[in-house]
């Protein structure tokens, strides 16, 4: 097997990983009890003291934390270290309510960058690689995380940030970037631009590390084919550190969770009950090594499945599936649960690009659902009859998937604004 970054940790035996988790959890609970009055109060309300948590088997006793807690405790209420010991903040890209601000000590940054370095090595990255980081830099964790990881691996790092597509392509061709890190929607846009400019022969990319938003298997295939690369998923969230909480390996069958730093649970999002391995439910993380922002049992709202089957790559840490949607992304339209990922899978199956917008409104006390989707240059037509027939086919396919009527509006290629970061797919006018 190829030697990779932190190989001893990533291929440790189950017994060793369990031992790390038990020991670190006990220490972390004591740290939080001693330093985070907000969480201590939550534990006291449940009649708990650190002595009640002897290992991972007791984890289920601890109270959950949610985004509401983060907002309530904003900005300093969940700090586990004096501010003087913190060296950085990052913040969520959320558009509603108060932003979430996460704090890091130098130790926290080091561990986070280790996680991102593992992700880069897992896609075949090494010292000889040129890593183009086109995630946003700044408050968003994407740029900073992959940048730090690329340095640890020893790649030549191109700190591009997102946007300025001309410059991205110029550096990509001139400097021979071999690894591209950005959101999948920006990767699709870059692929489209490379195609249009006839640059395919001039790029040397071999792999992409794409995450921060949902993307389907079909979108992966499209990006892989148009760029001639392998496209790997990476997952993370600001509250837990940023990208690199979990990452894909060569098997491309789910993302290994860095279990030496994070304990993952799957719960029933309605009851909070812990579900057995292999069940679909809400992902919950407990940070067992972080100092400054040590969240315990944080509810991510991401719906997914964990998998403990051995992986052909040799890594022993369990894997998570692609998130199948966020429980708070779920739209309720005419009383029916609709996930944007369901709509996307229908569009991609029918040969449309992942450039679409979902518009929900309420007219005469009744919900309406409209999907605006671009035609491809290949199936583009300005014949009204042809467009009507294409729209009818999509309406039928969406009805079969969702069980409700969605109006479809086909628009010309390039009509919908391209995204350089996370794509905005949903416009819910009921909330405006
Ligand atoms: O998106 C961190 C990140 C940066 C991950 C770069 C990967 C690459 P936030 O802005 O806090 O952090 O958003 C976190 O994004 O709860 C998921 O709902 C979603 N998300 C992140 N990665 C994926 C992924 C960053 N691979 C929220 N697939 C998470 C689907 C993802 N959704």
Short mmCIF file of C-alpha atoms and ligand atoms in Angstrom, two decimals:
data_model
loop_
_atom_site.label_atom_id
_atom_site.label_comp_id
_atom_site.label_asym_id
_atom_site.label_seq_id
_atom_site.Cartn_x
_atom_site.Cartn_y
_atom_site.Cartn_z
CA UNK A 1 0.00 0.00 0.00
CA UNK A 2 1.15 3.52 -0.79
CA UNK A 3 2.73 5.27 2.17
CA UNK A 4 0.70 8.24 3.13
CA UNK A 5 0.50 11.02 5.64
CA UNK A 6 -0.05 9.81 9.22
CA UNK A 7 -0.35 6.23 8.02
CA UNK A 8 -0.16 4.79 11.56
CA UNK A 9 -3.20 6.78 12.63
CA UNK A 10 -5.27 6.24 9.51
CA UNK A 11 -4.73 2.47 9.51
CA UNK A 12 -4.85 1.94 13.30
CA UNK A 13 -6.74 -1.10 14.55
CA UNK A 14 -10.34 -0.73 15.71
CA UNK A 15 -9.22 -1.47 19.26
CA UNK A 16 -6.69 1.35 19.07
CA UNK A 17 -9.23 3.84 17.66
CA UNK A 18 -11.72 2.84 20.39
CA UNK A 19 -9.02 3.31 23.03
CA UNK A 20 -8.18 6.80 21.69
CA UNK A 21 -11.83 7.76 21.63
CA UNK A 22 -12.57 6.50 25.15
CA UNK A 23 -9.58 8.23 26.67
CA UNK A 24 -9.97 11.49 24.77
CA UNK A 25 -13.71 11.74 25.38
CA UNK A 26 -13.27 11.45 29.15
CA UNK A 27 -10.60 14.16 29.09
CA UNK A 28 -12.65 16.38 26.82
CA UNK A 29 -15.77 16.18 28.98
CA UNK A 30 -13.70 17.26 31.97
CA UNK A 31 -12.20 20.14 29.93
CA UNK A 32 -15.66 21.33 28.88
CA UNK A 33 -17.06 20.95 32.41
CA UNK A 34 -14.21 23.02 33.82
CA UNK A 35 -14.15 25.71 31.13
CA UNK A 36 -17.51 26.03 29.36
CA UNK A 37 -20.20 27.10 31.87
CA UNK A 38 -22.86 27.06 29.13
CA UNK A 39 -22.42 23.31 28.56
CA UNK A 40 -21.80 22.54 32.23
CA UNK A 41 -25.24 23.97 32.95
CA UNK A 42 -26.75 21.72 30.29
CA UNK A 43 -25.06 18.71 31.90
CA UNK A 44 -26.24 19.76 35.36
CA UNK A 45 -29.80 20.05 34.09
CA UNK A 46 -29.57 16.37 33.17
CA UNK A 47 -28.06 15.54 36.57
CA UNK A 48 -24.71 14.66 34.99
CA UNK A 49 -21.14 15.18 36.16
CA UNK A 50 -17.95 14.19 34.29
CA UNK A 51 -17.84 11.01 36.40
CA UNK A 52 -20.89 9.76 34.48
CA UNK A 53 -18.93 9.66 31.24
CA UNK A 54 -16.44 6.81 31.42
CA UNK A 55 -16.13 6.27 27.67
CA UNK A 56 -17.91 6.26 24.31
CA UNK A 57 -20.59 3.89 25.64
CA UNK A 58 -21.79 6.77 27.86
CA UNK A 59 -21.77 9.39 25.09
CA UNK A 60 -25.54 9.08 24.53
CA UNK A 61 -26.15 10.50 28.04
CA UNK A 62 -24.70 13.89 27.12
CA UNK A 63 -26.96 16.73 25.96
CA UNK A 64 -26.95 17.79 22.31
CA UNK A 65 -25.76 21.12 21.01
CA UNK A 66 -27.52 22.76 18.06
CA UNK A 67 -27.04 25.83 15.93
CA UNK A 68 -29.53 27.57 18.27
CA UNK A 69 -27.14 27.01 21.17
CA UNK A 70 -24.35 28.55 19.12
CA UNK A 71 -26.50 31.58 18.39
CA UNK A 72 -27.53 31.89 22.04
CA UNK A 73 -23.95 31.60 23.25
CA UNK A 74 -22.63 33.96 20.55
CA UNK A 75 -19.89 35.04 20.45
CA UNK A 76 -17.86 33.75 23.40
CA UNK A 77 -20.23 31.48 25.35
CA UNK A 78 -18.81 28.16 24.12
CA UNK A 79 -15.14 29.08 24.32
CA UNK A 80 -13.04 26.43 26.03
CA UNK A 81 -9.87 28.51 26.27
CA UNK A 82 -9.06 32.10 27.27
CA UNK A 83 -9.21 34.43 24.26
CA UNK A 84 -5.49 35.08 24.67
CA UNK A 85 -4.81 31.46 23.75
CA UNK A 86 -6.86 31.72 20.54
CA UNK A 87 -5.15 32.66 17.32
CA UNK A 88 -7.94 32.59 14.72
CA UNK A 89 -11.65 32.70 14.06
CA UNK A 90 -13.54 31.34 11.06
CA UNK A 91 -17.22 31.82 10.40
CA UNK A 92 -20.07 30.11 8.62
CA UNK A 93 -21.35 31.15 5.26
CA UNK A 94 -24.94 31.07 6.60
CA UNK A 95 -27.21 33.76 5.23
CA UNK A 96 -29.83 33.84 7.98
CA UNK A 97 -29.65 34.79 11.63
CA UNK A 98 -26.44 35.45 13.50
CA UNK A 99 -23.28 34.07 12.00
CA UNK A 100 -21.59 31.22 13.78
CA UNK A 101 -18.07 32.08 14.88
CA UNK A 102 -15.64 29.26 15.68
CA UNK A 103 -12.38 29.81 17.57
CA UNK A 104 -9.03 28.03 17.18
CA UNK A 105 -5.85 27.75 19.20
CA UNK A 106 -2.63 27.00 17.30
CA UNK A 107 -3.05 23.37 18.39
CA UNK A 108 -6.57 23.33 16.85
CA UNK A 109 -5.27 24.78 13.57
CA UNK A 110 -2.52 22.13 13.46
CA UNK A 111 -4.99 19.29 13.91
CA UNK A 112 -7.38 20.75 11.36
CA UNK A 113 -4.59 21.11 8.80
CA UNK A 114 -3.54 17.51 9.50
CA UNK A 115 -7.06 16.42 8.57
CA UNK A 116 -6.89 18.38 5.31
CA UNK A 117 -3.42 17.00 4.58
CA UNK A 118 -4.83 13.47 4.94
CA UNK A 119 -7.52 14.38 2.41
CA UNK A 120 -4.93 15.60 -0.11
CA UNK A 121 -2.74 12.52 0.29
CA UNK A 122 -5.82 10.30 -0.07
CA UNK A 123 -6.32 11.62 -3.63
CA UNK A 124 -2.69 10.83 -4.49
CA UNK A 125 -1.24 14.23 -3.50
CA UNK A 126 2.44 14.63 -2.63
CA UNK A 127 5.40 17.01 -2.77
CA UNK A 128 5.47 16.94 -6.54
CA UNK A 129 1.93 18.28 -6.84
CA UNK A 130 0.69 21.77 -7.63
CA UNK A 131 -2.44 22.32 -5.57
CA UNK A 132 -4.77 25.08 -6.76
CA UNK A 133 -6.97 26.16 -3.85
CA UNK A 134 -10.01 27.84 -5.37
CA UNK A 135 -12.23 27.69 -2.29
CA UNK A 136 -12.96 31.11 -0.84
CA UNK A 137 -10.33 32.46 1.55
CA UNK A 138 -11.34 34.67 4.48
CA UNK A 139 -13.98 33.74 7.02
CA UNK A 140 -15.04 30.63 5.07
CA UNK A 141 -13.04 27.59 6.14
CA UNK A 142 -12.57 26.11 2.65
CA UNK A 143 -9.57 28.18 1.54
CA UNK A 144 -7.71 28.23 4.85
CA UNK A 145 -8.19 24.50 5.55
CA UNK A 146 -7.04 23.11 2.21
CA UNK A 147 -4.26 25.71 2.03
CA UNK A 148 -2.85 24.55 5.37
CA UNK A 149 -3.24 20.91 4.37
CA UNK A 150 -1.45 21.45 1.05
CA UNK A 151 1.48 23.08 2.90
CA UNK A 152 1.75 20.13 5.29
CA UNK A 153 1.88 17.71 2.36
CA UNK A 154 4.52 19.88 0.70
CA UNK A 155 2.54 20.68 -2.45
CA UNK A 156 3.27 23.89 -4.30
CA UNK A 157 0.18 25.75 -3.12
CA UNK A 158 -1.69 28.25 -5.29
CA UNK A 159 -3.80 30.39 -2.93
CA UNK A 160 -6.26 31.51 -5.61
CA UNK A 161 -9.44 31.88 -3.55
CA UNK A 162 -12.68 31.60 -5.54
CA UNK A 163 -13.68 33.64 -8.57
CA UNK A 164 -11.76 35.38 -11.34
CA UNK A 165 -12.07 32.48 -13.71
CA UNK A 166 -9.66 33.91 -16.30
CA UNK A 167 -6.92 34.09 -13.70
CA UNK A 168 -7.76 30.59 -12.40
CA UNK A 169 -7.35 29.15 -15.89
CA UNK A 170 -4.19 31.08 -16.60
CA UNK A 171 -2.45 29.79 -13.46
CA UNK A 172 -3.87 26.32 -13.99
CA UNK A 173 -2.32 26.10 -17.46
CA UNK A 174 0.89 28.11 -16.86
CA UNK A 175 1.84 26.43 -13.58
CA UNK A 176 0.44 23.00 -14.41
CA UNK A 177 -1.90 22.56 -11.46
CA UNK A 178 -2.43 18.87 -10.72
CA UNK A 179 -4.97 19.10 -7.88
CA UNK A 180 -7.95 21.44 -7.85
CA UNK A 181 -9.79 22.25 -4.61
CA UNK A 182 -13.12 24.11 -4.90
CA UNK A 183 -16.87 23.60 -4.63
CA UNK A 184 -18.30 21.12 -7.14
CA UNK A 185 -20.44 23.85 -8.69
CA UNK A 186 -17.35 25.99 -9.29
CA UNK A 187 -15.51 22.93 -10.65
CA UNK A 188 -18.37 22.41 -13.13
CA UNK A 189 -18.14 26.05 -14.14
CA UNK A 190 -14.38 25.86 -14.59
CA UNK A 191 -14.84 22.68 -16.66
CA UNK A 192 -17.38 24.48 -18.84
CA UNK A 193 -14.97 27.41 -19.34
CA UNK A 194 -12.06 25.07 -20.16
CA UNK A 195 -14.22 23.36 -22.78
CA UNK A 196 -15.33 26.67 -24.33
CA UNK A 197 -11.80 28.00 -24.55
CA UNK A 198 -10.39 24.78 -25.96
CA UNK A 199 -7.91 24.49 -23.07
CA UNK A 200 -8.43 20.81 -22.29
CA UNK A 201 -5.07 19.81 -23.82
CA UNK A 202 -3.24 22.40 -21.75
CA UNK A 203 -4.38 21.33 -18.29
CA UNK A 204 -2.49 18.80 -16.18
CA UNK A 205 -5.08 18.23 -13.45
CA UNK A 206 -5.30 14.68 -12.11
CA UNK A 207 -7.63 15.07 -9.13
CA UNK A 208 -10.17 17.40 -7.60
CA UNK A 209 -11.19 17.75 -3.95
CA UNK A 210 -14.72 19.05 -4.07
CA UNK A 211 -17.08 19.66 -1.16
CA UNK A 212 -18.92 22.21 0.98
CA UNK A 213 -22.21 21.52 -0.81
CA UNK A 214 -24.25 18.57 -1.97
CA UNK A 215 -23.35 17.03 -5.33
CA UNK A 216 -24.58 13.87 -6.92
CA UNK A 217 -22.80 10.84 -8.35
CA UNK A 218 -23.91 11.97 -11.82
CA UNK A 219 -22.33 15.37 -11.27
CA UNK A 220 -19.14 13.59 -10.22
CA UNK A 221 -19.14 11.61 -13.48
CA UNK A 222 -19.75 14.74 -15.55
CA UNK A 223 -16.87 16.63 -13.89
CA UNK A 224 -14.56 13.60 -14.15
CA UNK A 225 -15.32 13.19 -17.86
CA UNK A 226 -15.08 16.83 -18.82
CA UNK A 227 -11.81 17.46 -16.94
CA UNK A 228 -10.31 13.97 -17.34
CA UNK A 229 -9.65 13.74 -13.58
CA UNK A 230 -10.83 11.81 -10.55
CA UNK A 231 -13.22 13.90 -8.46
CA UNK A 232 -13.20 13.26 -4.71
CA UNK A 233 -15.61 14.40 -2.03
CA UNK A 234 -14.61 16.20 1.15
CA UNK A 235 -16.88 17.07 4.06
CA UNK A 236 -16.76 19.35 7.03
CA UNK A 237 -18.41 22.21 8.85
CA UNK A 238 -17.12 25.34 10.51
CA UNK A 239 -18.46 24.43 13.94
CA UNK A 240 -16.44 21.20 14.00
CA UNK A 241 -13.30 22.75 12.36
CA UNK A 242 -13.91 23.04 8.61
CA UNK A 243 -13.13 20.81 5.62
CA UNK A 244 -11.42 17.51 6.38
CA UNK A 245 -13.73 16.17 9.08
CA UNK A 246 -14.18 13.40 6.49
CA UNK A 247 -12.66 12.79 3.07
CA UNK A 248 -12.76 10.32 0.22
CA UNK A 249 -10.01 7.87 -0.71
CA UNK A 250 -9.29 6.13 -4.01
CA UNK A 251 -12.27 3.80 -3.49
CA UNK A 252 -14.66 6.79 -3.90
CA UNK A 253 -17.31 5.00 -1.85
CA UNK A 254 -17.85 7.36 1.05
CA UNK A 255 -15.70 9.61 3.21
CA UNK A 256 -13.45 8.38 6.02
CA UNK A 257 -14.18 10.27 9.22
CA UNK A 258 -11.08 11.32 11.16
CA UNK A 259 -12.09 9.26 14.15
CA UNK A 260 -9.04 10.12 16.21
CA UNK A 261 -10.47 13.66 16.43
CA UNK A 262 -14.23 13.27 16.02
CA UNK A 263 -16.78 10.74 17.26
CA UNK A 264 -19.70 10.35 14.86
CA UNK A 265 -23.21 9.22 15.77
CA UNK A 266 -26.36 8.87 13.69
CA UNK A 267 -29.58 9.85 15.44
CA UNK A 268 -33.25 9.94 14.61
CA UNK A 269 -33.71 13.68 13.87
CA UNK A 270 -37.16 13.66 15.48
CA UNK A 271 -36.53 11.76 18.70
CA UNK A 272 -32.77 12.17 19.20
CA UNK A 273 -32.44 8.41 19.68
CA UNK A 274 -29.07 6.94 18.62
CA UNK A 275 -29.51 4.62 15.63
CA UNK A 276 -27.43 1.51 14.84
CA UNK A 277 -24.57 1.50 12.31
CA UNK A 278 -25.95 1.55 8.75
CA UNK A 279 -29.12 3.50 9.58
CA UNK A 280 -30.00 6.71 7.81
CA UNK A 281 -30.33 9.70 10.10
CA UNK A 282 -28.84 12.95 11.33
CA UNK A 283 -25.09 13.09 11.77
CA UNK A 284 -23.84 14.23 15.20
CA UNK A 285 -20.21 15.00 16.01
CA UNK A 286 -18.27 15.17 19.25
CA UNK A 287 -14.86 16.86 19.08
CA UNK A 288 -12.41 15.00 21.31
CA UNK A 289 -9.17 16.88 20.63
CA UNK A 290 -10.17 20.50 20.10
CA UNK A 291 -9.29 23.09 22.74
CA UNK A 292 -10.91 26.42 21.86
CA UNK A 293 -14.28 25.33 20.49
CA UNK A 294 -14.85 21.87 21.93
CA UNK A 295 -18.39 21.04 20.83
CA UNK A 296 -19.91 17.87 22.27
CA UNK A 297 -22.73 16.05 20.45
CA UNK A 298 -23.23 18.80 17.87
CA UNK A 299 -26.21 18.15 15.60
CA UNK A 300 -25.10 18.84 12.03
CA UNK A 301 -28.58 18.58 10.43
CA UNK A 302 -26.92 16.58 7.65
CA UNK A 303 -28.70 13.35 6.86
CA UNK A 304 -26.44 10.43 6.03
CA UNK A 305 -25.42 6.82 6.72
CA UNK A 306 -22.25 5.51 8.43
CA UNK A 307 -20.42 2.44 7.17
CA UNK A 308 -17.93 0.36 9.15
CA UNK A 309 -17.11 -2.15 6.37
CA UNK A 310 -13.37 -2.56 5.68
CA UNK A 311 -12.19 -0.26 2.87
CA UNK A 312 -9.92 -1.56 0.10
CA UNK A 313 -7.65 1.49 0.59
CA UNK A 314 -6.51 0.12 3.96
CA UNK A 315 -7.80 3.01 6.05
CA UNK A 316 -9.66 1.76 9.09
CA UNK A 317 -11.67 4.83 10.07
CA UNK A 318 -15.40 4.47 9.38
CA UNK A 319 -16.95 6.17 6.38
CA UNK A 320 -19.94 8.46 5.98
CA UNK A 321 -22.07 8.57 2.86
CA UNK A 322 -22.56 11.76 0.93
CA UNK A 323 -25.03 13.87 2.89
CA UNK A 324 -28.44 13.17 1.36
CA UNK A 325 -29.69 16.61 2.20
CA UNK A 326 -29.93 18.70 5.30
CA UNK A 327 -32.92 18.33 7.55
CA UNK A 328 -33.19 22.14 7.48
CA UNK A 329 -32.78 22.25 3.67
CA UNK A 330 -35.85 20.11 3.35
CA UNK A 331 -38.73 22.02 1.85
CA UNK A 332 -42.26 21.26 2.82
CA UNK A 333 -44.37 21.95 -0.25
CA UNK A 334 -48.10 21.20 -0.08
CA UNK A 335 -47.32 19.13 3.00
CA UNK A 336 -44.81 16.94 1.13
CA UNK A 337 -41.10 16.71 2.06
CA UNK A 338 -38.95 17.80 -0.86
CA UNK A 339 -35.14 17.63 -0.84
CA UNK A 340 -33.28 19.68 -3.47
CA UNK A 341 -31.05 16.61 -4.03
CA UNK A 342 -34.10 14.68 -5.32
CA UNK A 343 -34.78 17.37 -7.89
CA UNK A 344 -31.13 17.49 -8.90
CA UNK A 345 -30.97 13.74 -9.43
CA UNK A 346 -34.00 13.88 -11.77
CA UNK A 347 -32.50 16.74 -13.79
CA UNK A 348 -29.13 15.02 -14.16
CA UNK A 349 -30.74 11.67 -15.06
CA UNK A 350 -32.68 13.41 -17.82
CA UNK A 351 -29.50 14.90 -19.26
CA UNK A 352 -29.81 18.43 -17.91
CA UNK A 353 -26.90 20.26 -16.24
CA UNK A 354 -26.76 20.95 -12.50
CA UNK A 355 -27.61 24.59 -13.21
CA UNK A 356 -31.06 25.03 -11.76
CA UNK A 357 -33.07 27.00 -9.25
CA UNK A 358 -36.01 25.91 -7.15
CA UNK A 359 -38.58 28.61 -6.53
CA UNK A 360 -41.24 28.03 -3.89
CA UNK A 361 -44.08 30.47 -3.40
CA UNK A 362 -47.57 30.64 -1.95
CA UNK A 363 -50.41 31.72 -4.20
CA UNK A 364 -54.00 31.88 -2.88
CA UNK A 365 -52.97 30.01 0.30
CA UNK A 366 -51.53 27.16 -1.72
CA UNK A 367 -47.83 26.31 -2.19
CA UNK A 368 -46.31 26.38 -5.65
CA UNK A 369 -43.09 24.72 -6.74
CA UNK A 370 -41.22 25.79 -9.82
CA UNK A 371 -37.95 24.44 -11.17
CA UNK A 372 -36.00 26.65 -13.52
CA UNK A 373 -33.41 24.66 -15.41
CA UNK A 374 -31.01 25.39 -18.21
CA UNK A 375 -31.04 23.51 -21.47
CA UNK A 376 -27.63 22.23 -22.56
CA UNK A 377 -26.05 23.57 -25.76
CA UNK A 378 -26.85 20.11 -27.22
CA UNK A 379 -30.56 19.99 -26.41
CA UNK A 380 -31.13 23.73 -26.73
CA UNK A 381 -34.03 24.67 -28.96
CA UNK A 382 -36.06 27.79 -29.59
CA UNK A 383 -38.97 25.82 -31.00
CA UNK A 384 -41.87 26.33 -28.63
CA UNK A 385 -43.29 22.91 -29.43
CA UNK A 386 -39.99 21.19 -28.62
CA UNK A 387 -39.53 23.14 -25.40
CA UNK A 388 -43.08 22.35 -24.29
CA UNK A 389 -42.53 18.67 -24.92
CA UNK A 390 -39.21 18.70 -23.01
CA UNK A 391 -40.87 20.51 -20.10
CA UNK A 392 -43.69 17.97 -20.07
CA UNK A 393 -41.20 15.10 -19.79
CA UNK A 394 -39.45 16.77 -16.88
CA UNK A 395 -42.73 17.50 -15.10
CA UNK A 396 -43.60 13.79 -15.34
CA UNK A 397 -40.18 12.68 -14.06
CA UNK A 398 -40.34 15.14 -11.15
CA UNK A 399 -43.88 14.03 -10.28
CA UNK A 400 -42.68 10.40 -10.19
CA UNK A 401 -39.84 11.34 -7.79
CA UNK A 402 -41.60 13.87 -5.55
CA UNK A 403 -45.22 12.83 -5.76
CA UNK A 404 -46.33 16.42 -6.44
CA UNK A 405 -46.61 18.72 -9.44
CA UNK A 406 -43.69 21.04 -10.10
CA UNK A 407 -43.86 23.59 -12.86
CA UNK A 408 -40.78 23.43 -15.09
CA UNK A 409 -39.29 26.42 -16.88
CA UNK A 410 -36.54 25.64 -19.37
CA UNK A 411 -34.19 28.51 -20.07
CA UNK A 412 -31.34 29.02 -22.51
CA UNK A 413 -27.82 27.84 -21.61
CA UNK A 414 -25.92 30.29 -19.36
CA UNK A 415 -29.08 32.02 -18.10
CA UNK A 416 -28.68 31.05 -14.44
CA UNK A 417 -25.84 32.84 -12.62
CA UNK A 418 -22.81 30.57 -12.04
CA UNK A 419 -21.52 30.15 -8.52
CA UNK A 420 -17.93 30.57 -7.43
CA UNK A 421 -18.61 29.21 -3.97
CA UNK A 422 -21.68 27.39 -2.67
CA UNK A 423 -24.48 27.49 -5.24
CA UNK A 424 -27.80 29.13 -4.26
CA UNK A 425 -30.41 26.63 -5.40
CA UNK A 426 -33.50 27.51 -3.41
CA UNK A 427 -35.54 30.68 -3.45
CA UNK A 428 -38.35 30.31 -0.92
CA UNK A 429 -40.54 33.34 -1.45
CA UNK A 430 -42.83 32.21 1.39
CA UNK A 431 -40.09 33.36 3.77
CA UNK A 432 -39.44 36.72 2.14
O1 LIG B 1 -18.65 24.01 3.93
C1 LIG B 1 -16.64 23.40 5.12
C2 LIG B 1 -16.06 22.81 3.87
C3 LIG B 1 -15.25 23.60 3.07
C4 LIG B 1 -16.30 21.50 3.54
C5 LIG B 1 -14.69 23.07 1.93
C6 LIG B 1 -15.73 20.94 2.41
C7 LIG B 1 -14.93 21.73 1.62
P1 LIG B 1 -19.79 25.40 6.35
O2 LIG B 1 -19.80 26.59 5.47
O3 LIG B 1 -19.89 25.59 7.81
O4 LIG B 1 -18.48 24.57 6.15
O5 LIG B 1 -20.96 24.46 5.84
C8 LIG B 1 -21.15 23.18 6.40
O6 LIG B 1 -21.98 22.33 4.27
O7 LIG B 1 -23.17 20.95 7.34
C9 LIG B 1 -23.13 20.40 4.95
O8 LIG B 1 -24.51 20.68 4.97
C10 LIG B 1 -22.49 21.11 3.78
N1 LIG B 1 -21.38 20.29 3.26
C11 LIG B 1 -20.08 20.38 3.55
N2 LIG B 1 -19.39 19.45 2.82
C12 LIG B 1 -20.30 18.77 2.09
C13 LIG B 1 -20.23 17.70 1.15
C14 LIG B 1 -18.01 24.02 4.97
N3 LIG B 1 -19.08 17.14 0.81
C15 LIG B 1 -22.27 22.46 5.68
N4 LIG B 1 -21.39 17.25 0.61
C16 LIG B 1 -22.43 21.03 6.14
C17 LIG B 1 -22.58 17.81 0.94
C18 LIG B 1 -21.58 19.30 2.37
N5 LIG B 1 -22.70 18.82 1.81
#
